[in-house]
Amino acid sequence: QVQLVESGGGLVQAGGSLRLSCAASGFIFNIYVMSWYRQAPGKQREFVASITSSGNTNYVDSVKGRFTISRDNAKNTVYLQMNSLKPEDTAVYYCHRNYGGFWGQGTQVTVSS
């Protein structure tokens, strides 16, 4: 069974950093594009970053230069390193598999001003 489990969220001050992890299981991890999305209260879930099996990355403009997505195929894990966090980054962050509509349970990121 496909399973995506996020971790690493928390409460940080503006300008701080967090590293989110998504542990994947139940599928051949290395062949899929993996993504991070986020959803703030009262807002639509939005794309944050993605990474292909070969390491190509894409980011929403608002996080470029601050966030870095990476993957460790040996560990079946995708990461989101978040630096220079801003209050507007506050959201539940979800791990997503490009194919099949699979989501993790989400991890809360709260950035205080």
Coordinates of C-alpha atoms in Angstrom, one line a residue:
Q1 CA 0.0 0.0 0.0
V2 CA 1.2 3.5 -0.9
Q3 CA 2.1 5.5 2.2
L4 CA 3.6 8.9 2.6
V5 CA 4.4 10.2 6.0
E6 CA 5.6 13.7 6.6
S7 CA 7.6 14.9 9.6
G8 CA 9.7 17.9 10.6
G9 CA 7.1 20.6 11.0
G10 CA 6.9 22.9 13.9
L11 CA 6.8 26.4 15.2
V12 CA 9.6 28.7 14.2
Q13 CA 10.3 32.5 14.2
A14 CA 10.5 34.4 11.0
G15 CA 13.9 34.0 9.4
G16 CA 14.3 30.5 10.9
S17 CA 14.6 27.2 9.2
L18 CA 12.9 23.8 9.1
R19 CA 13.6 20.6 7.2
L20 CA 10.6 18.5 6.3
S21 CA 10.8 14.9 5.5
C22 CA 8.5 12.6 3.6
A23 CA 9.0 8.9 4.1
A24 CA 7.5 6.9 1.2
S25 CA 6.7 3.2 1.1
G26 CA 4.6 0.8 -0.9
F27 CA 5.9 1.8 -4.4
I28 CA 9.1 2.0 -6.4
F29 CA 10.0 5.4 -5.2
N30 CA 12.8 6.3 -7.5
I31 CA 10.8 6.4 -10.7
Y32 CA 8.2 9.0 -9.6
V33 CA 8.1 12.7 -9.5
M34 CA 7.6 13.8 -5.9
S35 CA 6.1 17.1 -4.8
W36 CA 5.4 19.3 -1.8
Y37 CA 2.2 21.2 -1.5
R38 CA 0.9 23.4 1.2
Q39 CA -2.5 24.7 2.4
A40 CA -3.0 27.7 4.7
P41 CA -6.3 28.2 6.6
G42 CA -9.0 29.4 4.3
K43 CA -6.8 29.0 1.2
Q44 CA -6.6 26.5 -1.6
R45 CA -3.8 23.9 -1.5
E46 CA -0.9 25.2 -3.6
F47 CA 2.1 23.7 -5.3
V48 CA 5.4 24.4 -3.6
A49 CA 8.1 22.3 -5.1
S50 CA 8.7 19.1 -7.1
I51 CA 11.6 16.9 -8.0
T52 CA 12.0 14.3 -10.8
S53 CA 13.8 11.0 -10.5
S54 CA 16.8 12.6 -12.2
G55 CA 16.9 15.5 -9.8
N56 CA 15.3 18.3 -11.8
T57 CA 13.5 20.7 -9.5
N58 CA 10.7 23.2 -9.8
Y59 CA 9.4 25.8 -7.3
V60 CA 6.6 28.2 -6.9
D61 CA 8.0 31.7 -7.3
S62 CA 7.4 32.7 -3.7
V63 CA 9.8 30.1 -2.3
K64 CA 12.6 30.3 -4.9
G65 CA 15.9 31.0 -3.3
R66 CA 14.6 30.0 0.1
F67 CA 13.4 26.4 -0.2
T68 CA 15.2 23.4 -1.6
I69 CA 13.6 20.1 -2.5
S70 CA 15.8 17.0 -2.6
R71 CA 15.4 13.2 -2.5
D72 CA 17.3 10.3 -1.2
N73 CA 16.2 7.3 -3.3
A74 CA 18.1 4.9 -1.1
K75 CA 16.0 6.0 1.8
N76 CA 12.8 6.4 -0.1
T77 CA 12.6 9.9 1.3
V78 CA 12.0 13.4 -0.1
Y79 CA 13.0 16.5 1.8
L80 CA 12.1 20.2 1.8
Q81 CA 14.7 22.4 3.3
M82 CA 13.0 25.7 4.2
N83 CA 15.2 28.7 5.0
S84 CA 14.4 32.3 5.7
L85 CA 10.9 31.4 6.7
K86 CA 8.2 34.0 6.5
P87 CA 4.8 34.2 8.3
E88 CA 3.2 33.7 4.9
D89 CA 4.8 30.3 4.8
T90 CA 2.5 29.1 7.6
A91 CA 0.5 26.2 6.3
V92 CA 0.1 22.4 6.5
Y93 CA 2.7 20.9 4.2
Y94 CA 1.8 17.8 2.3
C95 CA 3.9 15.3 0.5
H96 CA 2.5 14.2 -2.9
R97 CA 3.2 11.6 -5.5
N98 CA 3.0 12.9 -9.0
Y99 CA 1.0 9.9 -10.2
G100 CA -2.0 8.4 -8.6
G101 CA -3.3 11.2 -6.3
F102 CA -1.5 10.0 -3.1
W103 CA -1.1 12.4 -0.3
G104 CA 0.6 12.3 3.1
Q105 CA -1.2 13.3 6.3
G106 CA 0.5 16.7 6.4
T107 CA 2.8 18.4 8.8
Q108 CA 2.1 21.8 10.3
V109 CA 4.5 24.6 9.8
T110 CA 3.9 27.8 11.8
V111 CA 6.1 30.8 11.4
S112 CA 5.7 33.6 13.9
S113 CA 6.5 37.2 13.2

